[in-house]
Coordinates of C-alpha atoms in Angstrom, one line a residue:
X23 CA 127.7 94.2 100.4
X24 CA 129.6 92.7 103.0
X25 CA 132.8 90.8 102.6
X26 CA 131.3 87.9 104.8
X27 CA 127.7 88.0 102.5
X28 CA 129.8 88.1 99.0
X29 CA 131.5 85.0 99.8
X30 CA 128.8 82.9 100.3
X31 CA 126.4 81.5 98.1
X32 CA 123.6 82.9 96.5
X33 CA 119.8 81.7 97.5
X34 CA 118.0 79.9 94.5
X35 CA 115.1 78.5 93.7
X36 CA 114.4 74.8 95.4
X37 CA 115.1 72.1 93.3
X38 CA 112.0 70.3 94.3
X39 CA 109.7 73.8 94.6
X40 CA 106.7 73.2 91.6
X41 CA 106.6 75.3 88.5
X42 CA 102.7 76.8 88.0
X43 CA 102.3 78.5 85.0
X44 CA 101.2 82.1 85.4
X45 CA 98.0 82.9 86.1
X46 CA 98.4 85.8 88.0
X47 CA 99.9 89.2 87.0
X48 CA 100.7 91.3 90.3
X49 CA 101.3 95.3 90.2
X50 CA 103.6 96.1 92.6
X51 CA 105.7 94.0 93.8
X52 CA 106.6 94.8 97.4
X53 CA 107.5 93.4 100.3
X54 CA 104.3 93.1 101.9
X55 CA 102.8 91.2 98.8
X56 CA 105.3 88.7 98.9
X57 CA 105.2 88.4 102.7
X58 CA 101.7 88.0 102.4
X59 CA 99.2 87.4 99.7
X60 CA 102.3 85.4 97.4
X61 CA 102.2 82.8 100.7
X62 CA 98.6 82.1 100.7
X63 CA 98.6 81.9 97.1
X64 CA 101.4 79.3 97.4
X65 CA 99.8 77.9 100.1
X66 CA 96.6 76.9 97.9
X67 CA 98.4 75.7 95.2
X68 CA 99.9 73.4 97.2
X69 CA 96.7 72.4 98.9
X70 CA 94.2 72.5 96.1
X71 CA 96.8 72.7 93.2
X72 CA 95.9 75.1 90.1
X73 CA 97.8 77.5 87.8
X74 CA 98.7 80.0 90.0
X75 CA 101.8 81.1 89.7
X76 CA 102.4 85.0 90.4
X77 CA 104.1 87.5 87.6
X78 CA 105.4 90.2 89.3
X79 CA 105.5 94.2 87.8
X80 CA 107.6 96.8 89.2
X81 CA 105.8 100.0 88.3
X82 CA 109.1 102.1 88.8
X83 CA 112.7 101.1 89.2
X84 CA 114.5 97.7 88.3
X85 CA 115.7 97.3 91.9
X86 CA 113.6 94.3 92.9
X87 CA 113.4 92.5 90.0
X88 CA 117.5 92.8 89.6
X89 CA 117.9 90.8 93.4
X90 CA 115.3 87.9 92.9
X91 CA 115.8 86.9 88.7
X92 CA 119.2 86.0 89.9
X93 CA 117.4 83.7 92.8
X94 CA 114.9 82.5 91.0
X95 CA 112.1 84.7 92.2
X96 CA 112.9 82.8 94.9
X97 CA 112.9 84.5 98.6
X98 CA 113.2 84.0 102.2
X99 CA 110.0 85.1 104.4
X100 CA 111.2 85.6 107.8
X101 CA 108.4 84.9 110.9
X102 CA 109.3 87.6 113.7
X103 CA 107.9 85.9 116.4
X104 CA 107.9 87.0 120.0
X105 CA 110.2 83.7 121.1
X106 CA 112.1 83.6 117.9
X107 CA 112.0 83.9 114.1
X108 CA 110.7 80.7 112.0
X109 CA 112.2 80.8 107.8
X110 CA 110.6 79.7 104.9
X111 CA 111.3 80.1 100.8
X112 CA 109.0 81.3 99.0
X113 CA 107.8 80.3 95.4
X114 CA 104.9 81.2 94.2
X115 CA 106.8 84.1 92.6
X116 CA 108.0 82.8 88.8
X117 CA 108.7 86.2 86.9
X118 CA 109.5 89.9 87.4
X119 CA 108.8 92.6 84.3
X120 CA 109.7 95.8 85.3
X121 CA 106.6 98.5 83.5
X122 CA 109.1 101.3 82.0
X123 CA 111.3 99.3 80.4
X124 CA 108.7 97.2 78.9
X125 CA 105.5 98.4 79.5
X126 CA 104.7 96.3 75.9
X127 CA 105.4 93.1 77.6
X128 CA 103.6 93.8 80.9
X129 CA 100.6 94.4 78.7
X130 CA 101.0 91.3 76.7
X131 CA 101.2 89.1 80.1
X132 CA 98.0 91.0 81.3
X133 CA 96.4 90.5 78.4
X134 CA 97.1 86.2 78.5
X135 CA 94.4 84.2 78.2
X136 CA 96.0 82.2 81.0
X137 CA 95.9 85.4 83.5
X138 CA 92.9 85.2 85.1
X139 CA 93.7 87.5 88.3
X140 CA 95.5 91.0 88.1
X141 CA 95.9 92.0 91.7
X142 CA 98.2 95.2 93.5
X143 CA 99.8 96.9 96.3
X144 CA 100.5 99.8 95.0
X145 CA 100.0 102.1 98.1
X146 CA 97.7 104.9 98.2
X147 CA 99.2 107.1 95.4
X148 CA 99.7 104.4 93.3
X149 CA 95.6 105.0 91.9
X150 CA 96.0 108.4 91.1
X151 CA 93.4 109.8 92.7
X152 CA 92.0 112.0 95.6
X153 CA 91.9 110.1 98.8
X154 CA 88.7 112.9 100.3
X155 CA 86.7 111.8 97.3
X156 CA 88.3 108.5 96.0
X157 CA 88.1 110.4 92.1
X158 CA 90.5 109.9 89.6
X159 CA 92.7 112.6 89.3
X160 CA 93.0 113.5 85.9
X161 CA 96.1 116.1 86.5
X162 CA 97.6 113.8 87.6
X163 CA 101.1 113.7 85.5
X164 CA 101.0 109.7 85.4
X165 CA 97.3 109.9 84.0
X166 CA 98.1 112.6 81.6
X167 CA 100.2 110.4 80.1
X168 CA 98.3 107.7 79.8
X169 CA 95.5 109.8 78.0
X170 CA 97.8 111.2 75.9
X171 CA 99.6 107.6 74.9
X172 CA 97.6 104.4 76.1
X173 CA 99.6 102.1 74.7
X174 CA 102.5 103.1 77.0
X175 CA 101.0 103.6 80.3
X176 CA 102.4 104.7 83.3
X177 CA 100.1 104.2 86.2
X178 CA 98.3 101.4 87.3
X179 CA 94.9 102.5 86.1
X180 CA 96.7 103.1 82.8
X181 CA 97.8 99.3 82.5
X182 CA 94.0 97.9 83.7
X183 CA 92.5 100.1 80.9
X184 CA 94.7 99.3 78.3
X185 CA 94.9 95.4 79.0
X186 CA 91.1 95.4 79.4
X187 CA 91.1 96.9 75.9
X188 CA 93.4 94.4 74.7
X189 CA 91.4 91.2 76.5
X190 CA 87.9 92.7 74.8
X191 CA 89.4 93.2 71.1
X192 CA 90.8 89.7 71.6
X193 CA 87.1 88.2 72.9
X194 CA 88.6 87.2 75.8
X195 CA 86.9 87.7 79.0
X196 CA 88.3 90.4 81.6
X197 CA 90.5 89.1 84.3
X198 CA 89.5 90.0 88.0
X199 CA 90.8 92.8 89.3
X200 CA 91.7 92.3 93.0
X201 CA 93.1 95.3 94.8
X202 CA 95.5 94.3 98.1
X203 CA 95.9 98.2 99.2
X204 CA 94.7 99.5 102.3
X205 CA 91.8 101.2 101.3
X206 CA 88.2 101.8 102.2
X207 CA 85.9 99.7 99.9
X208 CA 89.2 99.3 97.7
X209 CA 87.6 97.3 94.9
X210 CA 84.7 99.9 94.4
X211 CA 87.2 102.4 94.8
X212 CA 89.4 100.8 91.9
X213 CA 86.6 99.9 89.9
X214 CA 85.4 103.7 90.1
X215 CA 88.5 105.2 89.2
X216 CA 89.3 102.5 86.0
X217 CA 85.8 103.1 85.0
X218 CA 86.4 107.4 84.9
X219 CA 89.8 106.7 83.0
X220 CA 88.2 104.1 80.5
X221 CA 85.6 106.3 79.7
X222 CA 88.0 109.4 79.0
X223 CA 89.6 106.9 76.3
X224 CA 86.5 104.5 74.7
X225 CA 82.8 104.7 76.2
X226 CA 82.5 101.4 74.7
X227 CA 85.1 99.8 76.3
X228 CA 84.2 101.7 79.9
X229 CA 80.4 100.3 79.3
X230 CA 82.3 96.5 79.1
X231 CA 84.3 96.8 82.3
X232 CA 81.2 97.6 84.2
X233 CA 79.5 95.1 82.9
X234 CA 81.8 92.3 83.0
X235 CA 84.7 93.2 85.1
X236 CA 84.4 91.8 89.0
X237 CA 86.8 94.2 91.7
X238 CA 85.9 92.4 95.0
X239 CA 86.8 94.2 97.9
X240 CA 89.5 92.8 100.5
X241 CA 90.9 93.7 104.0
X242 CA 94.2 92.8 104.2
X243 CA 96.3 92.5 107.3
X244 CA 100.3 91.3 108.2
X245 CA 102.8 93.8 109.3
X246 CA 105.1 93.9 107.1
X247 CA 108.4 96.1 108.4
X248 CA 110.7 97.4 105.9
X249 CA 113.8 94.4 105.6
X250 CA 117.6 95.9 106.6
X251 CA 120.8 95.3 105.6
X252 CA 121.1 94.0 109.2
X253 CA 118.1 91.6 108.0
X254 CA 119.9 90.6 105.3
X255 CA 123.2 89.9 107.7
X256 CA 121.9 88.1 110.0
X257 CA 120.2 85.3 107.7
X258 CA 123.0 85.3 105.9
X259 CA 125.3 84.3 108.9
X260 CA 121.9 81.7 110.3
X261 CA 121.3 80.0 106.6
X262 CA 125.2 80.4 104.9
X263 CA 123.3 81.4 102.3
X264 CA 123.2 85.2 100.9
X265 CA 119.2 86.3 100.1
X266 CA 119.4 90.0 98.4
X267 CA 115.5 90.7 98.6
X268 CA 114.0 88.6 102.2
X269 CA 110.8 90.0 103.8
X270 CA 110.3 90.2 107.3
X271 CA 106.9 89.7 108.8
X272 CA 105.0 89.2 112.2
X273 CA 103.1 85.9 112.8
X274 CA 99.8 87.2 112.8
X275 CA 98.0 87.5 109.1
X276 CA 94.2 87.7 108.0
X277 CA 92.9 88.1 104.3
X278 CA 89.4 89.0 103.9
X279 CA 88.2 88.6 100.2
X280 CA 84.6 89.6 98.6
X281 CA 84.1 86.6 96.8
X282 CA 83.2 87.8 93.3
X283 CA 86.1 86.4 90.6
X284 CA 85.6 86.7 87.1
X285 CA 84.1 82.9 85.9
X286 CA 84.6 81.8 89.9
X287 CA 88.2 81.3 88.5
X288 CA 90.4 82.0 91.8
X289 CA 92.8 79.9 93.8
X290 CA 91.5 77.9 96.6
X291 CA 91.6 80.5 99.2
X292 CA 89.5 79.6 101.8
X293 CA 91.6 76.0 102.3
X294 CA 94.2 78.0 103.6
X295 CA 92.3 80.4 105.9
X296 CA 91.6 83.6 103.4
X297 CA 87.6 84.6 104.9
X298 CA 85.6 84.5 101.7
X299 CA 82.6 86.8 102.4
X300 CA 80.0 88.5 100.7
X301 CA 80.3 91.7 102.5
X302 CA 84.0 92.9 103.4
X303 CA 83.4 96.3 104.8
X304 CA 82.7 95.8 108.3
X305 CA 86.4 94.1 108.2
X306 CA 88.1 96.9 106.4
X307 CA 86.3 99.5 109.0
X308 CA 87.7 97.7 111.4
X309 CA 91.2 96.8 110.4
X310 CA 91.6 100.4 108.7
X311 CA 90.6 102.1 112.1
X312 CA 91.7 100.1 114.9
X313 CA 94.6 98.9 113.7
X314 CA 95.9 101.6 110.6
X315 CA 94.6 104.8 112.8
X316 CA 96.6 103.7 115.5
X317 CA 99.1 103.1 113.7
X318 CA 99.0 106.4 112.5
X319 CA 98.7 107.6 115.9
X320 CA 101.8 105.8 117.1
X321 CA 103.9 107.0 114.1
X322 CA 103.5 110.7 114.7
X323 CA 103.3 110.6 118.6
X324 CA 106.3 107.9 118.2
X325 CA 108.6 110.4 116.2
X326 CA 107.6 113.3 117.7
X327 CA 108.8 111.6 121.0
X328 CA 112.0 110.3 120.1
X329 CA 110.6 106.9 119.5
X330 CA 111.9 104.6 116.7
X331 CA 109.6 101.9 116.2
X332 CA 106.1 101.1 117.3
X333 CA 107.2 98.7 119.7
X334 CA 109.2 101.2 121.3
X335 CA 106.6 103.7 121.3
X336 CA 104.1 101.5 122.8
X337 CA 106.6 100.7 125.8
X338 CA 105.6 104.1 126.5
X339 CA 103.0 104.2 129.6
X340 CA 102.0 107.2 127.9
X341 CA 101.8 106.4 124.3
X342 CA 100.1 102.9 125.6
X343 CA 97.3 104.5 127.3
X344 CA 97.0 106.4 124.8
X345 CA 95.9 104.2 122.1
X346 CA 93.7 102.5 124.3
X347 CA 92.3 105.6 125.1
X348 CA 91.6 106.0 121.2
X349 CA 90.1 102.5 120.8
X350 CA 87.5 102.3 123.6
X351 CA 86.1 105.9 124.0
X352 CA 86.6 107.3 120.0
X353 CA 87.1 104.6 117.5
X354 CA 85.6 101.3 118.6
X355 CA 82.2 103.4 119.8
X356 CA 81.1 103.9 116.3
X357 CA 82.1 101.2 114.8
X358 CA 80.2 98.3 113.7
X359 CA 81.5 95.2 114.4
X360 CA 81.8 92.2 111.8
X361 CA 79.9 89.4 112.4
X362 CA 80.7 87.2 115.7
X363 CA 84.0 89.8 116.6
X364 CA 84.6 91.4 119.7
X365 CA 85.8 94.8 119.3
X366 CA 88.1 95.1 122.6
X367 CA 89.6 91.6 122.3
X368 CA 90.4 92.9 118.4
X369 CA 92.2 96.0 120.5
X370 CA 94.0 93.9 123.0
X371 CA 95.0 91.5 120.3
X372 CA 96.4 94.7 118.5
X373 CA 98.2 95.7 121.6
X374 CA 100.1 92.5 122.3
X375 CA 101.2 92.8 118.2
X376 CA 102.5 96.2 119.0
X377 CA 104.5 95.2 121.2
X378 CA 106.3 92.5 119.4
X379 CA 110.1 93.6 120.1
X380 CA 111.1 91.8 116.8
X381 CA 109.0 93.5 114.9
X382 CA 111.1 96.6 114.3
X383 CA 108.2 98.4 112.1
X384 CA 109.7 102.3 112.1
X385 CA 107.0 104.9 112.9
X386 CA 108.7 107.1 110.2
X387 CA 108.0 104.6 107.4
X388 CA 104.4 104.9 108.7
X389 CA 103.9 108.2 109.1
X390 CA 104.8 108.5 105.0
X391 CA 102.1 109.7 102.7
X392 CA 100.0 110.8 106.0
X393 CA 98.2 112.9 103.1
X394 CA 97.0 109.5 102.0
X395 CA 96.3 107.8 104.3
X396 CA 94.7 110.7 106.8
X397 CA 91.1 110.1 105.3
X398 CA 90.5 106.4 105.5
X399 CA 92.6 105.6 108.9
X400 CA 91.4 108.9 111.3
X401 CA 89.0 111.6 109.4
X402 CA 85.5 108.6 109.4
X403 CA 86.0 107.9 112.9
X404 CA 86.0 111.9 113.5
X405 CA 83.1 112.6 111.4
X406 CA 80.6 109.7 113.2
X407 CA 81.9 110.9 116.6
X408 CA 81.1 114.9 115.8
X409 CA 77.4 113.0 114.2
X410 CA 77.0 111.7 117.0
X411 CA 77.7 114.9 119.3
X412 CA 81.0 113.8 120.6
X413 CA 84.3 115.7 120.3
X414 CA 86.9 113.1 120.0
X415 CA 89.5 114.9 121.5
X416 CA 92.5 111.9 121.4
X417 CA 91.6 112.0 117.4
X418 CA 92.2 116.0 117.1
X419 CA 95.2 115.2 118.7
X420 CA 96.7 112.6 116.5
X421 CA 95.6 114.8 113.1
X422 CA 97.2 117.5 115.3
X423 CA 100.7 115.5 115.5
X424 CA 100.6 115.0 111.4
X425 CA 100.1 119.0 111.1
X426 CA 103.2 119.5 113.0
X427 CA 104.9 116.6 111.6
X428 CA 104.8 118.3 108.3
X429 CA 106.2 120.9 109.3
X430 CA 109.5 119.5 108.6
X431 CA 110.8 120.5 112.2
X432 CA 110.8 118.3 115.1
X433 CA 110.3 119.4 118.4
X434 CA 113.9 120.0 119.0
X435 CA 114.4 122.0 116.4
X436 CA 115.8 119.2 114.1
X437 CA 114.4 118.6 110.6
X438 CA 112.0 115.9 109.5
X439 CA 112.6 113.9 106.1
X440 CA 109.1 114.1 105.1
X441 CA 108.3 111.9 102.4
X442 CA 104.7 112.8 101.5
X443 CA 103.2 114.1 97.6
X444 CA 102.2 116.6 99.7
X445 CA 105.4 117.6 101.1
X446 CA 106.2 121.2 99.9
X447 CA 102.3 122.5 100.4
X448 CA 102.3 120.9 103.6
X449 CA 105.4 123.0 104.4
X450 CA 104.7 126.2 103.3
X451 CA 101.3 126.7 105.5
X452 CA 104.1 126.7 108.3
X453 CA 106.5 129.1 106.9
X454 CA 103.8 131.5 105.6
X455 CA 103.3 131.8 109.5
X456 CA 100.2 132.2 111.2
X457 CA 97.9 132.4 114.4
X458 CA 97.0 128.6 115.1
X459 CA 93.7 129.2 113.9
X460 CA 94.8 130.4 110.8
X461 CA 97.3 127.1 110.3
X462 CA 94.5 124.7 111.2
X463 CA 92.2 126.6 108.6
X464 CA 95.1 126.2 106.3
X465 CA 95.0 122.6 106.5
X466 CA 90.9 122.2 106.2
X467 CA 91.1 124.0 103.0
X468 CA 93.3 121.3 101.2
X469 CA 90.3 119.2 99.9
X470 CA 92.1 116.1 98.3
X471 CA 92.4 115.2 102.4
X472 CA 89.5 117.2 104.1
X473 CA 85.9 116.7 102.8
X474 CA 84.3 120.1 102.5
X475 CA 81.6 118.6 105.1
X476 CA 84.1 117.6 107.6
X477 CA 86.2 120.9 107.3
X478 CA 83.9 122.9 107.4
X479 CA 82.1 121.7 110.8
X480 CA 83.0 124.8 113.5
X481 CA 84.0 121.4 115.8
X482 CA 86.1 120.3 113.5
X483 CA 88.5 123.1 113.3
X484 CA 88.3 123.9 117.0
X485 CA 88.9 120.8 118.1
X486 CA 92.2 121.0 115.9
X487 CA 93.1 124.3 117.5
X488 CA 93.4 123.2 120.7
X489 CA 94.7 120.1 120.0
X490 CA 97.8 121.7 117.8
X491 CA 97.8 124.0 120.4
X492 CA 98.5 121.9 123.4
X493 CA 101.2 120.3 121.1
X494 CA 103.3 122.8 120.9
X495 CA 102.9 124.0 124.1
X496 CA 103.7 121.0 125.9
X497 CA 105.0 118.5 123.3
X498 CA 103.5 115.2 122.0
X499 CA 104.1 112.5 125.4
X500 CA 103.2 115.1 127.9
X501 CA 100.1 116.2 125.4
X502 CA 98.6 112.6 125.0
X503 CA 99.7 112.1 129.1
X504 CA 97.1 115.2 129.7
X505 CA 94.4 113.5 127.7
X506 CA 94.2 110.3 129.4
X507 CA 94.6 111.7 132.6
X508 CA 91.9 114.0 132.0
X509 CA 89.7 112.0 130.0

């Protein structure tokens, strides 16, 4: 901490900002939750009033809760905007519990009659399961765990199950479980992996969950980057005022939300523009592809390139063309729109995000977890284009950049902090060595990413060679310069 931060005062909570009780109980606590859905829960409070306010859970480390108890819970959400950044404090926030140092009370707060909505962001390997078949994995060391002691649980799955129990033994109907992760069909998803692990510990109690339990699906969108100390400096030196956990975010936000709560029992959402819909999955297709795979796209290429940020990458003629290159002859194609959206304006909306100076999103914080995040962003978009007799060539490309980002070795020779549950396996097809073909083979075998039907389409891996291939013979800008100059 700076001399100039540690002399000035510390942020608290508003004098005049209300005091909901809790009545929901949030898993993961990150920024983008509280840059996100913690506004438009505040945001319909204040509109529609209700007991809404938000217990967070830290699932790991003290960190977050140890900067806001001090404040209140109370934070500062920072608007990047293109012309200038707009501050507000946020609220809704009233607790933090941090799961390993009390997983007892976590349980007990989940377990409230007053809760009525458990929702998370715990990223993709916060379920515990295997992204090519959205199972549970029960190796899993975190799951393991919970098996062996469910009274102590580690992973999220672990804390649904047991509070469940606890809400069923009490007569108490089960809260609704409302997953915030960027995931396809996240509530199914969620609902099929709680269902495995509740079954592995009390039929009876897995036969009540799917019978009473409501996991809507949701598309969520806000970019979200990672807040600096720089962050942190700078408002300090604009408010006088010293905030130790403020989120940054970009102007632009949309929630998409099945509407399927427990009892109907839910803030007032759509007052505040949340998209209450009875069908959320041609939103998440689109979100997940246009916006995530490109993403993903930009984050590799971006690295690989020398570029730090996605706004920097897309400044790149190259990289730009690129990714519409992706979005109007291999992603939007086979996509299905959702009802009264244009797919291209989506896309150019995208683009003019992108390219949001202020908006300082690093493209190695995307490209973590590619492992993850591989099958729902890039691998659906492949499969319908080989369906439909098309060889997306920009698509082998960018699964192309993640193999050779995980190699560990830039293109300059320079090593890459990969931060991936993967990381090690990922590495070692590269030092065992290799023709191309027998790396790309290497890859297709690792089922947790690759579906065995995917992988084992002759396109597939062909495409893959010759993408990789042109990679390292001519390097990521000049590789994705050839495609759309070619295409």
């Amino acid at each position: 901490m700076t001399g100039t931060i540690s002399n000035r005062p510390r942020l608290s909570r508003p004098e005049d900002a209300p005091n909901p009780a809790i009545g929901i109980v949030h898993l993961g606590l990150g920024a983008f939750f509280r840059a996100f859905g913690a506004l438009y829960v505040e945001e319909a409070m204040e509109k529609s009033g209700g007991d809404w306010g938000i217990l967070g859970v830290s699932l790991r480390n003290p960190d977050l809760r140890d900067s806001l108890i001090p404040q209140g819970c109370a934070y500062t959400a920072c608007e990047l905007g293109p012309d200038g950044e707009t501050l507000r404090i946020g609220t809704a926030v009233r607790s933090i519990l941090v799961a390993p140092e009390s997983p007892g009370a976590v349980l007990d707060a989940m377990a409230d009659p007053a809760v009525r909505i458990v929702s998370l962001t715990v990223t993709e390997k916060g379920y515990c399961h295997a992204p090519s078949t959205g199972r549970l994995d029960f190796t899993h060391p975190d799951i393991v765990a919970d098996l062996a002691d469910p009274e102590r649980p580690k992973s999220a799955p672990g804390f649904l199950c047991r509070a469940l129990a606890l809400r069923r033994k009490a007569g108490l109907p089960p809260f609704t479980v409302l997953c915030c992760d960027n995931l396809p069909e996240n509530g199914a998803m969620l609902r099929g992996i709680v269902l495995e692990l509740a079954g592995r510990m009390d039929e009876d109690l897995a036969a009540w969950i799917e019978a009473e339990c409501s996991f809507p699906c949701t598309m969520v969108d806000r970019i979200v980057p990672a807040t600096t100390e720089a962050d942190i400096e700078r408002l300090t030196e604009r408010t006088g005022v010293f905030d130790a956990a403020p989120v940054m975010h970009e102007p632009f936000r949309q929630w998409v939300i099945e509407d399927r709560f427990t009892g109907g029992s839910r803030p007032d959402f759509g007052a505040v523009g949340v998209e209450m819909v009875d069908d959320v999955r041609p939103y998440e297709h689109m979100k997940l592809r246009c916006l995530n795979g490109t993403h993903s796209a930009l984050a590799y290429f971006g690295y690989l390139s020398g570029a730090e940020t996605v706004s920097e990458a897309v400044a790149r003629p190259a990289l730009a063309s690129f990714v519409r290159h992706l979005w109007s002859k291999e992603i939007i194609p086979v996509l299905t729109p959702p009802p009264g959206v244009d797919l291209h304006a989506y896309a150019d909306a995208l683009m003019d995000r992108y390219s949001n100076p202020r908006i300082r999103h690093r493209t190695w914080q995307i490209a973590m977890d590619g492992s993850l995040k591989l099958p729902q962003r890039l691998l659906g978009s492949i499969a319908e284009n080989l369906a439909a007799g098309q060889a997306p060539e920009g698509l082998f490309l960018v699964v192309a950049a993640w193999m050779r980002y995980t190699s560990a070795t830039d293109e300059n020779g320079e090593t890459i902090d990969v931060r991936d549950p993967m990381a090690d396996r990922l590495r070692a097809i590269w030092e065992k060595g290799g023709s191309l073909a027998e790396i790309v083979q290497a890859y297709l075998a690792i089922e947790e990413i690759f579906p065995v039907s995917l992988a084992s389409e002759p396109a597939m891996h062909e495409g893959l060679e010759r993408a990789l291939g042109t990679l390292m013979d001519i390097g990521a800008e000049k590789a994705v310069a050839h495609l759309t100059e070619h295409a």
